mmCIF file of C-alpha atoms in Angstrom:
data_model
loop_
_atom_site.group_PDB
_atom_site.id
_atom_site.type_symbol
_atom_site.label_atom_id
_atom_site.label_comp_id
_atom_site.label_asym_id
_atom_site.label_seq_id
_atom_site.Cartn_x
_atom_site.Cartn_y
_atom_site.Cartn_z
ATOM 1 C CA UNK A 20 3.692 20.861 21.920
ATOM 2 C CA UNK A 21 5.278 19.356 18.808
ATOM 3 C CA UNK A 22 3.789 20.589 15.555
ATOM 4 C CA UNK A 23 3.867 18.326 12.490
ATOM 5 C CA UNK A 24 2.597 18.822 8.959
ATOM 6 C CA UNK A 25 1.701 15.872 6.729
ATOM 7 C CA UNK A 26 1.397 16.212 2.972
ATOM 8 C CA UNK A 27 -0.520 13.313 1.466
ATOM 9 C CA UNK A 28 -2.638 13.006 -1.649
ATOM 10 C CA UNK A 29 -4.561 10.056 -0.241
ATOM 11 C CA UNK A 30 -6.740 11.013 2.695
ATOM 12 C CA UNK A 31 -10.367 10.181 3.522
ATOM 13 C CA UNK A 32 -12.676 9.865 1.718
ATOM 14 C CA UNK A 33 -10.016 8.204 -0.444
ATOM 15 C CA UNK A 34 -10.192 4.439 0.004
ATOM 16 C CA UNK A 35 -7.701 1.634 -0.394
ATOM 17 C CA UNK A 36 -4.433 0.802 1.342
ATOM 18 C CA UNK A 37 -2.571 4.024 0.482
ATOM 19 C CA UNK A 38 -4.617 6.118 2.895
ATOM 20 C CA UNK A 39 -4.263 3.841 5.918
ATOM 21 C CA UNK A 40 -0.645 4.488 6.954
ATOM 22 C CA UNK A 41 -0.827 8.165 7.905
ATOM 23 C CA UNK A 42 -4.515 8.160 8.737
ATOM 24 C CA UNK A 43 -3.781 5.683 11.525
ATOM 25 C CA UNK A 44 -0.381 7.069 12.571
ATOM 26 C CA UNK A 45 -1.793 10.600 12.784
ATOM 27 C CA UNK A 46 -4.625 9.344 14.946
ATOM 28 C CA UNK A 47 -2.194 8.080 17.576
ATOM 29 C CA UNK A 48 0.168 11.040 17.180
ATOM 30 C CA UNK A 49 -2.797 13.281 17.996
ATOM 31 C CA UNK A 50 -3.513 11.151 21.063
ATOM 32 C CA UNK A 51 0.078 11.826 22.155
ATOM 33 C CA UNK A 52 -0.684 15.569 22.095
ATOM 34 C CA UNK A 53 0.926 16.462 18.746
ATOM 35 C CA UNK A 54 -0.535 19.417 16.836
ATOM 36 C CA UNK A 55 -1.155 18.019 13.357
ATOM 37 C CA UNK A 56 -1.874 19.766 10.059
ATOM 38 C CA UNK A 57 -2.697 17.612 7.035
ATOM 39 C CA UNK A 58 -2.457 19.050 3.522
ATOM 40 C CA UNK A 59 -4.458 17.059 0.996
ATOM 41 C CA UNK A 60 -6.542 17.510 -2.140
ATOM 42 C CA UNK A 61 -10.133 18.742 -2.304
ATOM 43 C CA UNK A 62 -12.423 15.708 -2.392
ATOM 44 C CA UNK A 63 -14.470 17.112 -5.287
ATOM 45 C CA UNK A 64 -11.367 17.580 -7.447
ATOM 46 C CA UNK A 65 -9.356 14.494 -6.480
ATOM 47 C CA UNK A 66 -8.859 11.483 -8.740
ATOM 48 C CA UNK A 67 -9.178 8.513 -6.404
ATOM 49 C CA UNK A 68 -9.403 4.962 -7.784
ATOM 50 C CA UNK A 69 -11.455 4.140 -4.668
ATOM 51 C CA UNK A 70 -13.557 6.049 -2.155
ATOM 52 C CA UNK A 71 -14.496 5.027 1.379
ATOM 53 C CA UNK A 72 -16.663 7.644 3.085
ATOM 54 C CA UNK A 73 -16.545 5.684 6.327
ATOM 55 C CA UNK A 74 -12.864 6.508 6.778
ATOM 56 C CA UNK A 75 -13.790 10.123 7.470
ATOM 57 C CA UNK A 76 -14.879 8.898 10.887
ATOM 58 C CA UNK A 77 -11.303 7.717 11.523
ATOM 59 C CA UNK A 78 -9.820 11.225 11.346
ATOM 60 C CA UNK A 79 -8.951 12.367 14.876
ATOM 61 C CA UNK A 80 -10.925 15.527 15.809
ATOM 62 C CA UNK A 81 -7.743 17.362 16.868
ATOM 63 C CA UNK A 82 -6.232 17.104 13.367
ATOM 64 C CA UNK A 83 -6.620 20.163 11.148
ATOM 65 C CA UNK A 84 -7.144 19.161 7.513
ATOM 66 C CA UNK A 85 -6.340 21.692 4.780
ATOM 67 C CA UNK A 86 -7.834 20.785 1.397
ATOM 68 C CA UNK A 87 -6.577 22.385 -1.807
ATOM 69 C CA UNK A 88 -7.391 22.598 -5.465
ATOM 70 C CA UNK A 89 -5.455 20.651 -8.076
ATOM 71 C CA UNK A 90 -4.519 20.823 -11.744
ATOM 72 C CA UNK A 91 -4.149 17.181 -12.708
ATOM 73 C CA UNK A 92 -4.072 15.910 -16.267
ATOM 74 C CA UNK A 93 -5.950 12.632 -16.147
ATOM 75 C CA UNK A 94 -8.178 13.890 -18.969
ATOM 76 C CA UNK A 95 -5.651 12.724 -21.564
ATOM 77 C CA UNK A 96 -5.633 9.213 -20.120
ATOM 78 C CA UNK A 97 -9.417 9.055 -20.101
ATOM 79 C CA UNK A 98 -9.637 10.237 -23.720
ATOM 80 C CA UNK A 99 -7.129 7.633 -24.924
ATOM 81 C CA UNK A 100 -8.701 4.708 -23.070
ATOM 82 C CA UNK A 101 -12.329 5.776 -23.065
ATOM 83 C CA UNK A 102 -12.510 5.012 -19.341
ATOM 84 C CA UNK A 103 -14.250 7.282 -16.861
ATOM 85 C CA UNK A 104 -12.253 6.196 -13.822
ATOM 86 C CA UNK A 105 -8.551 6.410 -13.019
ATOM 87 C CA UNK A 106 -6.500 3.196 -13.030
ATOM 88 C CA UNK A 107 -5.519 1.050 -10.075
ATOM 89 C CA UNK A 108 -1.859 0.564 -9.225
ATOM 90 C CA UNK A 109 -0.257 -2.585 -10.569
ATOM 91 C CA UNK A 110 -2.731 -2.575 -13.492
ATOM 92 C CA UNK A 111 -5.277 -4.731 -11.703
ATOM 93 C CA UNK A 112 -8.682 -4.582 -13.333
ATOM 94 C CA UNK A 113 -7.226 -4.669 -16.859
ATOM 95 C CA UNK A 114 -7.842 -7.557 -19.199
ATOM 96 C CA UNK A 115 -5.379 -10.421 -19.525
ATOM 97 C CA UNK A 116 -4.258 -9.120 -22.923
ATOM 98 C CA UNK A 117 -3.204 -5.472 -23.005
ATOM 99 C CA UNK A 118 -4.798 -3.611 -25.904
ATOM 100 C CA UNK A 119 -2.988 -1.161 -28.144
ATOM 101 C CA UNK A 120 -4.877 1.760 -26.588
ATOM 102 C CA UNK A 121 -3.911 0.597 -23.105
ATOM 103 C CA UNK A 122 -0.267 0.481 -24.166
ATOM 104 C CA UNK A 123 -0.531 4.004 -25.540
ATOM 105 C CA UNK A 124 -2.145 5.171 -22.295
ATOM 106 C CA UNK A 125 0.636 3.585 -20.248
ATOM 107 C CA UNK A 126 3.273 5.235 -22.436
ATOM 108 C CA UNK A 127 1.592 8.635 -22.027
ATOM 109 C CA UNK A 128 1.419 8.219 -18.261
ATOM 110 C CA UNK A 129 5.015 7.017 -18.046
ATOM 111 C CA UNK A 130 6.695 9.629 -20.241
ATOM 112 C CA UNK A 131 4.577 12.777 -20.359
ATOM 113 C CA UNK A 132 3.581 12.940 -16.682
ATOM 114 C CA UNK A 133 6.868 12.476 -14.838
ATOM 115 C CA UNK A 134 6.985 11.469 -12.081
ATOM 116 C CA UNK A 135 3.196 10.977 -12.235
ATOM 117 C CA UNK A 136 -0.046 12.498 -13.432
ATOM 118 C CA UNK A 137 -0.848 14.000 -10.032
ATOM 119 C CA UNK A 138 2.064 16.435 -10.114
ATOM 120 C CA UNK A 139 -0.489 19.104 -11.022
ATOM 121 C CA UNK A 140 -1.406 19.120 -7.334
ATOM 122 C CA UNK A 141 2.072 20.204 -6.201
ATOM 123 C CA UNK A 142 1.727 23.965 -6.623
ATOM 124 C CA UNK A 143 -1.554 23.975 -4.693
ATOM 125 C CA UNK A 144 -0.195 21.842 -1.856
ATOM 126 C CA UNK A 145 3.016 23.865 -1.613
ATOM 127 C CA UNK A 146 1.093 27.149 -1.312
ATOM 128 C CA UNK A 147 -1.083 25.681 1.453
ATOM 129 C CA UNK A 148 1.959 24.394 3.353
ATOM 130 C CA UNK A 149 3.666 27.806 3.191
ATOM 131 C CA UNK A 150 0.592 29.430 4.737
ATOM 132 C CA UNK A 151 0.574 26.842 7.527
ATOM 133 C CA UNK A 152 4.244 27.484 8.293
ATOM 134 C CA UNK A 153 3.592 31.204 8.439
ATOM 135 C CA UNK A 154 0.382 30.989 10.483
ATOM 136 C CA UNK A 155 1.164 28.114 12.840
ATOM 137 C CA UNK A 156 4.947 27.836 12.886
ATOM 138 C CA UNK A 157 4.993 24.175 11.788
ATOM 139 C CA UNK A 158 8.632 23.244 11.179
ATOM 140 C CA UNK A 159 8.415 19.426 10.872
ATOM 141 C CA UNK A 160 6.912 18.141 7.610
ATOM 142 C CA UNK A 161 6.232 14.629 6.345
ATOM 143 C CA UNK A 162 5.669 13.910 2.663
ATOM 144 C CA UNK A 163 4.371 10.432 1.879
ATOM 145 C CA UNK A 164 4.235 8.733 -1.498
ATOM 146 C CA UNK A 165 3.102 7.453 -3.929
ATOM 147 C CA UNK A 166 2.298 9.613 -5.799
ATOM 148 C CA UNK A 167 6.028 10.314 -5.793
ATOM 149 C CA UNK A 168 5.492 13.840 -7.107
ATOM 150 C CA UNK A 169 4.473 14.605 -3.504
ATOM 151 C CA UNK A 170 8.130 14.282 -2.450
ATOM 152 C CA UNK A 171 9.010 17.268 -4.646
ATOM 153 C CA UNK A 172 6.774 19.440 -2.449
ATOM 154 C CA UNK A 173 8.905 18.599 0.567
ATOM 155 C CA UNK A 174 12.064 19.269 -1.401
ATOM 156 C CA UNK A 175 10.842 22.757 -2.286
ATOM 157 C CA UNK A 176 9.644 23.524 1.248
ATOM 158 C CA UNK A 177 13.024 22.552 2.647
ATOM 159 C CA UNK A 178 14.899 24.652 0.100
ATOM 160 C CA UNK A 179 12.701 27.760 0.415
ATOM 161 C CA UNK A 180 11.721 27.711 4.105
ATOM 162 C CA UNK A 181 14.358 25.558 5.805
ATOM 163 C CA UNK A 182 11.849 23.224 7.429
ATOM 164 C CA UNK A 183 12.741 19.736 8.667
ATOM 165 C CA UNK A 184 11.621 17.374 5.909
ATOM 166 C CA UNK A 185 10.863 13.678 6.429
ATOM 167 C CA UNK A 186 10.298 11.711 3.203
ATOM 168 C CA UNK A 187 8.162 8.605 3.679
ATOM 169 C CA UNK A 188 8.028 6.002 0.897
ATOM 170 C CA UNK A 189 5.208 3.470 1.074
ATOM 171 C CA UNK A 190 6.424 1.961 -2.234
ATOM 172 C CA UNK A 191 9.663 2.232 -4.225
ATOM 173 C CA UNK A 192 9.872 4.847 -6.953
ATOM 174 C CA UNK A 193 11.729 3.637 -10.065
ATOM 175 C CA UNK A 194 12.124 0.154 -8.563
ATOM 176 C CA UNK A 195 8.433 -0.625 -8.214
ATOM 177 C CA UNK A 196 7.692 -3.942 -9.893
ATOM 178 C CA UNK A 197 5.424 -2.431 -12.583
ATOM 179 C CA UNK A 198 7.598 0.608 -13.439
ATOM 180 C CA UNK A 199 8.695 -0.743 -16.833
ATOM 181 C CA UNK A 200 5.084 -1.371 -17.790
ATOM 182 C CA UNK A 201 4.845 2.389 -18.352
ATOM 183 C CA UNK A 202 7.381 1.945 -21.168
ATOM 184 C CA UNK A 203 9.709 4.734 -19.966
ATOM 185 C CA UNK A 204 12.243 5.886 -22.539
ATOM 186 C CA UNK A 205 15.953 6.007 -21.615
ATOM 187 C CA UNK A 206 15.636 9.785 -21.237
ATOM 188 C CA UNK A 207 12.655 9.397 -18.901
ATOM 189 C CA UNK A 208 14.450 6.806 -16.766
ATOM 190 C CA UNK A 209 17.544 9.026 -16.511
ATOM 191 C CA UNK A 210 15.507 12.076 -15.509
ATOM 192 C CA UNK A 211 13.290 10.252 -13.021
ATOM 193 C CA UNK A 212 16.172 8.453 -11.333
ATOM 194 C CA UNK A 213 17.824 11.855 -10.946
ATOM 195 C CA UNK A 214 14.751 13.160 -9.126
ATOM 196 C CA UNK A 215 14.755 10.072 -6.946
ATOM 197 C CA UNK A 216 18.421 10.445 -5.969
ATOM 198 C CA UNK A 217 17.897 14.115 -5.167
ATOM 199 C CA UNK A 218 15.014 13.326 -2.808
ATOM 200 C CA UNK A 219 16.928 10.516 -1.092
ATOM 201 C CA UNK A 220 20.021 12.627 -0.544
ATOM 202 C CA UNK A 221 18.305 15.911 0.373
ATOM 203 C CA UNK A 222 15.637 15.007 2.941
ATOM 204 C CA UNK A 223 16.457 15.317 6.635
ATOM 205 C CA UNK A 224 15.075 11.847 7.337
ATOM 206 C CA UNK A 225 14.044 9.035 5.022
ATOM 207 C CA UNK A 226 11.499 6.372 5.987
ATOM 208 C CA UNK A 227 11.014 3.018 4.289
ATOM 209 C CA UNK A 228 8.454 0.302 4.992
ATOM 210 C CA UNK A 229 10.886 -2.644 4.814
ATOM 211 C CA UNK A 230 14.521 -3.441 5.690
ATOM 212 C CA UNK A 231 15.374 -4.439 2.105
ATOM 213 C CA UNK A 232 14.027 -1.210 0.699
ATOM 214 C CA UNK A 233 15.889 0.785 3.345
ATOM 215 C CA UNK A 234 19.133 -0.757 2.077
ATOM 216 C CA UNK A 235 18.095 -0.021 -1.510
ATOM 217 C CA UNK A 236 17.428 3.655 -0.761
ATOM 218 C CA UNK A 237 20.754 3.999 1.050
ATOM 219 C CA UNK A 238 22.613 2.710 -1.997
ATOM 220 C CA UNK A 239 20.662 4.824 -4.470
ATOM 221 C CA UNK A 240 21.022 7.984 -2.395
ATOM 222 C CA UNK A 241 24.671 7.406 -1.455
ATOM 223 C CA UNK A 242 23.649 7.411 2.216
ATOM 224 C CA UNK A 243 25.471 5.861 5.201
ATOM 225 C CA UNK A 244 24.435 2.331 6.107
ATOM 226 C CA UNK A 245 21.658 2.322 8.673
ATOM 227 C CA UNK A 246 20.639 5.924 8.002
ATOM 228 C CA UNK A 247 17.226 5.109 6.500
ATOM 229 C CA UNK A 248 14.542 4.479 9.115
ATOM 230 C CA UNK A 249 12.486 1.314 8.652
ATOM 231 C CA UNK A 250 8.918 1.750 9.857
ATOM 232 C CA UNK A 251 6.699 -1.002 8.531
ATOM 233 C CA UNK A 252 3.012 -0.564 8.076
ATOM 234 C CA UNK A 253 0.871 -1.747 10.948
ATOM 235 C CA UNK A 254 -2.624 -2.463 12.216
ATOM 236 C CA UNK A 255 -4.967 -0.467 14.399
ATOM 237 C CA UNK A 256 -6.002 -2.592 17.403
ATOM 238 C CA UNK A 257 -9.195 -0.538 17.692
ATOM 239 C CA UNK A 258 -10.293 -1.866 14.274
ATOM 240 C CA UNK A 259 -10.762 -5.338 15.705
ATOM 241 C CA UNK A 260 -11.417 -4.733 19.413
ATOM 242 C CA UNK A 261 -15.229 -4.780 19.197
ATOM 243 C CA UNK A 262 -15.527 -7.435 16.453
ATOM 244 C CA UNK A 263 -16.117 -11.158 16.926
ATOM 245 C CA UNK A 264 -15.034 -13.857 14.420
ATOM 246 C CA UNK A 265 -17.879 -15.750 12.761
ATOM 247 C CA UNK A 266 -16.237 -18.443 10.682
ATOM 248 C CA UNK A 267 -18.486 -20.112 8.091
ATOM 249 C CA UNK A 268 -19.112 -23.850 7.962
ATOM 250 C CA UNK A 269 -17.108 -24.285 4.738
ATOM 251 C CA UNK A 270 -13.341 -23.830 5.056
ATOM 252 C CA UNK A 271 -12.734 -20.342 3.651
ATOM 253 C CA UNK A 272 -9.548 -18.867 2.194
ATOM 254 C CA UNK A 273 -9.770 -15.072 1.848
ATOM 255 C CA UNK A 274 -7.668 -12.793 -0.360
ATOM 256 C CA UNK A 275 -8.054 -9.039 0.101
ATOM 257 C CA UNK A 276 -6.504 -6.395 -2.147
ATOM 258 C CA UNK A 277 -5.110 -6.149 -5.659
ATOM 259 C CA UNK A 278 -4.821 -9.319 -7.753
ATOM 260 C CA UNK A 279 -2.841 -8.761 -10.950
ATOM 261 C CA UNK A 280 -0.748 -10.689 -13.472
ATOM 262 C CA UNK A 281 2.373 -10.574 -11.290
ATOM 263 C CA UNK A 282 0.644 -12.951 -8.855
ATOM 264 C CA UNK A 283 0.611 -16.360 -10.617
ATOM 265 C CA UNK A 284 -2.347 -17.956 -8.866
ATOM 266 C CA UNK A 285 -2.529 -20.831 -11.373
ATOM 267 C CA UNK A 286 -0.054 -22.860 -9.320
ATOM 268 C CA UNK A 287 -2.018 -22.191 -6.141
ATOM 269 C CA UNK A 288 -5.138 -23.525 -7.856
ATOM 270 C CA UNK A 289 -3.261 -26.662 -8.919
ATOM 271 C CA UNK A 290 -2.157 -27.208 -5.312
ATOM 272 C CA UNK A 291 -5.651 -26.741 -3.869
ATOM 273 C CA UNK A 292 -7.166 -29.006 -6.512
ATOM 274 C CA UNK A 293 -5.277 -31.924 -4.959
ATOM 275 C CA UNK A 294 -7.217 -31.537 -1.698
ATOM 276 C CA UNK A 295 -10.578 -33.220 -1.186
ATOM 277 C CA UNK A 296 -12.488 -31.165 1.391
ATOM 278 C CA UNK A 297 -14.961 -28.401 0.412
ATOM 279 C CA UNK A 298 -13.370 -24.983 0.221
ATOM 280 C CA UNK A 299 -14.366 -21.418 -0.569
ATOM 281 C CA UNK A 300 -11.890 -18.937 -2.068
ATOM 282 C CA UNK A 301 -13.024 -15.327 -1.597
ATOM 283 C CA UNK A 302 -11.356 -12.482 -3.502
ATOM 284 C CA UNK A 303 -12.224 -9.023 -2.176
ATOM 285 C CA UNK A 304 -10.768 -5.985 -3.956
ATOM 286 C CA UNK A 305 -9.705 -5.691 -7.603
ATOM 287 C CA UNK A 306 -8.457 -8.298 -10.042
ATOM 288 C CA UNK A 307 -7.346 -8.675 -13.647
ATOM 289 C CA UNK A 308 -8.630 -10.968 -16.378
ATOM 290 C CA UNK A 309 -5.735 -13.432 -16.168
ATOM 291 C CA UNK A 310 -6.221 -14.034 -12.447
ATOM 292 C CA UNK A 311 -9.935 -14.597 -12.958
ATOM 293 C CA UNK A 312 -9.189 -17.112 -15.714
ATOM 294 C CA UNK A 313 -6.703 -18.979 -13.513
ATOM 295 C CA UNK A 314 -9.073 -19.192 -10.548
ATOM 296 C CA UNK A 315 -11.788 -20.518 -12.845
ATOM 297 C CA UNK A 316 -9.689 -23.697 -13.173
ATOM 298 C CA UNK A 317 -10.482 -24.675 -9.575
ATOM 299 C CA UNK A 318 -12.041 -28.109 -9.110
ATOM 300 C CA UNK A 319 -15.697 -28.641 -8.287
ATOM 301 C CA UNK A 320 -15.059 -28.900 -4.539
ATOM 302 C CA UNK A 321 -13.722 -25.314 -4.541
ATOM 303 C CA UNK A 322 -16.115 -22.393 -4.793
ATOM 304 C CA UNK A 323 -14.574 -19.129 -6.019
ATOM 305 C CA UNK A 324 -16.290 -15.761 -5.539
ATOM 306 C CA UNK A 325 -15.251 -12.202 -6.333
ATOM 307 C CA UNK A 326 -16.327 -9.056 -4.536
ATOM 308 C CA UNK A 327 -15.248 -5.552 -5.435
ATOM 309 C CA UNK A 328 -13.706 -3.194 -2.903
ATOM 310 C CA UNK A 329 -15.674 -2.897 0.339
ATOM 311 C CA UNK A 330 -15.307 -0.186 3.014
ATOM 312 C CA UNK A 331 -12.504 -0.789 5.499
ATOM 313 C CA UNK A 332 -14.868 -1.404 8.418
ATOM 314 C CA UNK A 333 -16.634 -4.169 6.487
ATOM 315 C CA UNK A 334 -13.326 -5.645 5.350
ATOM 316 C CA UNK A 335 -12.126 -5.920 8.956
ATOM 317 C CA UNK A 336 -15.064 -8.218 9.713
ATOM 318 C CA UNK A 337 -14.417 -10.275 6.573
ATOM 319 C CA UNK A 338 -10.814 -10.803 7.650
ATOM 320 C CA UNK A 339 -12.108 -12.297 10.886
ATOM 321 C CA UNK A 340 -14.808 -14.382 9.207
ATOM 322 C CA UNK A 341 -12.531 -16.843 7.409
ATOM 323 C CA UNK A 342 -10.237 -19.744 8.275
ATOM 324 C CA UNK A 343 -7.114 -18.659 6.395
ATOM 325 C CA UNK A 344 -5.913 -15.491 4.692
ATOM 326 C CA UNK A 345 -4.065 -15.610 1.383
ATOM 327 C CA UNK A 346 -1.073 -13.298 1.104
ATOM 328 C CA UNK A 347 0.553 -12.918 -2.338
ATOM 329 C CA UNK A 348 3.666 -11.082 -3.423
ATOM 330 C CA UNK A 349 4.459 -10.277 -7.068
ATOM 331 C CA UNK A 350 6.642 -12.920 -8.669
ATOM 332 C CA UNK A 351 9.476 -10.470 -9.420
ATOM 333 C CA UNK A 352 13.001 -9.926 -8.067
ATOM 334 C CA UNK A 353 12.139 -6.727 -6.172
ATOM 335 C CA UNK A 354 9.440 -8.486 -4.127
ATOM 336 C CA UNK A 355 12.011 -9.367 -1.446
ATOM 337 C CA UNK A 356 11.364 -6.026 0.261
ATOM 338 C CA UNK A 357 7.669 -5.777 -0.578
ATOM 339 C CA UNK A 358 5.480 -5.766 2.563
ATOM 340 C CA UNK A 359 1.973 -4.634 1.592
ATOM 341 C CA UNK A 360 -0.022 -2.887 4.262
ATOM 342 C CA UNK A 361 -2.691 -5.564 4.195
ATOM 343 C CA UNK A 362 -0.255 -8.027 5.797
ATOM 344 C CA UNK A 363 -0.619 -6.130 9.051
ATOM 345 C CA UNK A 364 -4.401 -6.122 8.897
ATOM 346 C CA UNK A 365 -4.057 -9.872 8.385
ATOM 347 C CA UNK A 366 -1.936 -10.000 11.546
ATOM 348 C CA UNK A 367 -4.465 -7.922 13.444
ATOM 349 C CA UNK A 368 -7.278 -10.249 12.363
ATOM 350 C CA UNK A 369 -5.319 -13.213 13.688
ATOM 351 C CA UNK A 370 -6.261 -16.013 11.273
ATOM 352 C CA UNK A 371 -3.381 -18.113 9.867
ATOM 353 C CA UNK A 372 -1.690 -16.724 6.743
ATOM 354 C CA UNK A 373 -0.802 -18.667 3.614
ATOM 355 C CA UNK A 374 1.936 -16.612 1.970
ATOM 356 C CA UNK A 375 3.240 -17.088 -1.567
ATOM 357 C CA UNK A 376 6.369 -15.306 -2.789
ATOM 358 C CA UNK A 377 10.017 -14.925 -1.742
ATOM 359 C CA UNK A 378 10.514 -17.270 1.215
ATOM 360 C CA UNK A 379 13.598 -15.263 2.288
ATOM 361 C CA UNK A 380 11.883 -11.890 1.924
ATOM 362 C CA UNK A 381 10.976 -9.325 4.572
ATOM 363 C CA UNK A 382 7.281 -10.242 4.582
ATOM 364 C CA UNK A 383 8.045 -13.926 5.082
ATOM 365 C CA UNK A 384 10.274 -13.030 8.036
ATOM 366 C CA UNK A 385 7.487 -11.057 9.710
ATOM 367 C CA UNK A 386 4.976 -13.875 9.237
ATOM 368 C CA UNK A 387 7.454 -16.423 10.601
ATOM 369 C CA UNK A 388 8.553 -14.357 13.613
ATOM 370 C CA UNK A 389 4.936 -13.640 14.551
ATOM 371 C CA UNK A 390 4.008 -17.323 14.295
ATOM 372 C CA UNK A 391 1.193 -16.158 12.024
ATOM 373 C CA UNK A 392 1.522 -18.654 9.184
ATOM 374 C CA UNK A 393 3.953 -19.869 6.548
ATOM 375 C CA UNK A 394 5.307 -18.665 3.201
ATOM 376 C CA UNK A 395 6.064 -20.824 0.190
ATOM 377 C CA UNK A 396 7.475 -20.430 -3.276
ATOM 378 C CA UNK A 397 4.713 -20.347 -5.882
ATOM 379 C CA UNK A 398 6.038 -23.552 -7.460
ATOM 380 C CA UNK A 399 6.095 -25.508 -4.187
ATOM 381 C CA UNK A 400 2.633 -26.950 -4.761
ATOM 382 C CA UNK A 401 3.028 -30.046 -2.583
ATOM 383 C CA UNK A 402 4.064 -28.005 0.472
ATOM 384 C CA UNK A 403 1.232 -25.506 -0.117
ATOM 385 C CA UNK A 404 -1.341 -28.276 -0.230
ATOM 386 C CA UNK A 405 0.145 -29.947 2.864
ATOM 387 C CA UNK A 406 -0.017 -26.705 4.866
ATOM 388 C CA UNK A 407 -3.627 -25.976 3.911
ATOM 389 C CA UNK A 408 -4.589 -29.554 4.807
ATOM 390 C CA UNK A 409 -2.818 -29.155 8.155
ATOM 391 C CA UNK A 410 -4.728 -25.983 8.962
ATOM 392 C CA UNK A 411 -7.981 -27.655 8.015
ATOM 393 C CA UNK A 412 -7.235 -30.633 10.278
ATOM 394 C CA UNK A 413 -6.186 -28.427 13.216
ATOM 395 C CA UNK A 414 -9.070 -25.974 12.961
ATOM 396 C CA UNK A 415 -6.860 -23.079 11.763
ATOM 397 C CA UNK A 416 -5.643 -21.842 15.207
ATOM 398 C CA UNK A 417 -5.384 -18.081 15.615
ATOM 399 C CA UNK A 418 -2.177 -16.085 16.219
ATOM 400 C CA UNK A 419 -1.146 -15.103 19.747
ATOM 401 C CA UNK A 420 -1.792 -11.360 20.215
ATOM 402 C CA UNK A 421 1.439 -10.805 22.159
ATOM 403 C CA UNK A 422 3.549 -11.729 19.126
ATOM 404 C CA UNK A 423 2.211 -8.897 16.950
ATOM 405 C CA UNK A 424 2.177 -6.053 19.502
ATOM 406 C CA UNK A 425 5.126 -4.236 17.875
ATOM 407 C CA UNK A 426 3.076 -3.727 14.701
ATOM 408 C CA UNK A 427 0.221 -1.917 16.440
ATOM 409 C CA UNK A 428 -0.191 1.682 15.225
ATOM 410 C CA UNK A 429 -0.084 3.162 18.715
ATOM 411 C CA UNK A 430 3.343 1.610 19.376
ATOM 412 C CA UNK A 431 4.583 2.797 15.982
ATOM 413 C CA UNK A 432 3.411 6.372 16.609
ATOM 414 C CA UNK A 433 5.426 6.479 19.819
ATOM 415 C CA UNK A 434 8.478 5.250 17.954
ATOM 416 C CA UNK A 435 7.985 7.975 15.346
ATOM 417 C CA UNK A 436 8.052 10.634 18.029
ATOM 418 C CA UNK A 437 11.098 9.300 19.891
ATOM 419 C CA UNK A 438 13.298 8.164 16.995
ATOM 420 C CA UNK A 439 12.369 10.029 13.821
ATOM 421 C CA UNK A 440 10.283 13.154 14.409
ATOM 422 C CA UNK A 441 12.733 14.580 16.960
#
């Protein structure tokens, strides 16, 4: 029996997209007979932006979860900003204009907590992993990030115990689109890029979620071409198997996830304003002030509603209960390789996707190859309006299930076992 350890900060009852990847992959690895040990943080001491208690039911009963203490330093951030909760990634939820105190908080986070404020968990997680190696003989370990400080745990385990270390990156490290919004100094950038290169070049296997980012990591780590494994995110077919779509009478366009300033929805609103049929735009998740202001410019025939994060089970039904799903990528150069996990839940739900962002990017390729929708440049307002009108006229036909089978979590878990976790 293969034994695998997974070190992840985000684990149920943590909510949001960061927890989904290894929660779902581990579920199907366990079904394949793998002995799994998950090292994560104690729920009472963790600093999660979101919680979803229902996800605890998704943990396979054969997985052993080891929870540890932590010594994080989010107190400084809370004192500076006066906020009681930790921030969302991408700065969603902040006002359109960044205050002086918010800038100070970003600077503190970006320069005094390198690579991130959760590095205080590392010593606790490392000690737990050592005990697991000694007690259970687990020699294959996966570290998944963000938080990227988690990768340093794998680096230390490999150096001290000689385990096989697989580094999984759900997002880029110093190339993430909002990295410079932490105002890193030249010294910070130099130091952090050094850590990044060391992780890339030292791990036994490196996993990326997109082809473009795999190429980026190979260049940054000085690795041979084709050496980084690309394993996109995926969807769990069991999430949708027992659900039935219940589309409303009014044509509904649903956006789920983070909506921040890097997603210029003003041009989308201008495109939709040219249409004449009644429409409902639903935003479910988190959003910033600028996005809310832009959506408020919608014409009278368009209703716009906002709903804060809902549990994953409820979100699955919402994805089914719409006519189209809105998929946005940040309007930045690095978005070419950005494939958010929610894209695959969109695929699993099966409603047509309206994508905005790089039309030659990895996400656009997946949507096109699956016949699941179309992607447009943000400025291509006429084409956006034409596509939405077309879907309205045709009744928004659903995607063929056979075209998305490769993105199912069970198929991906089998690939992990045969190609990566050897």
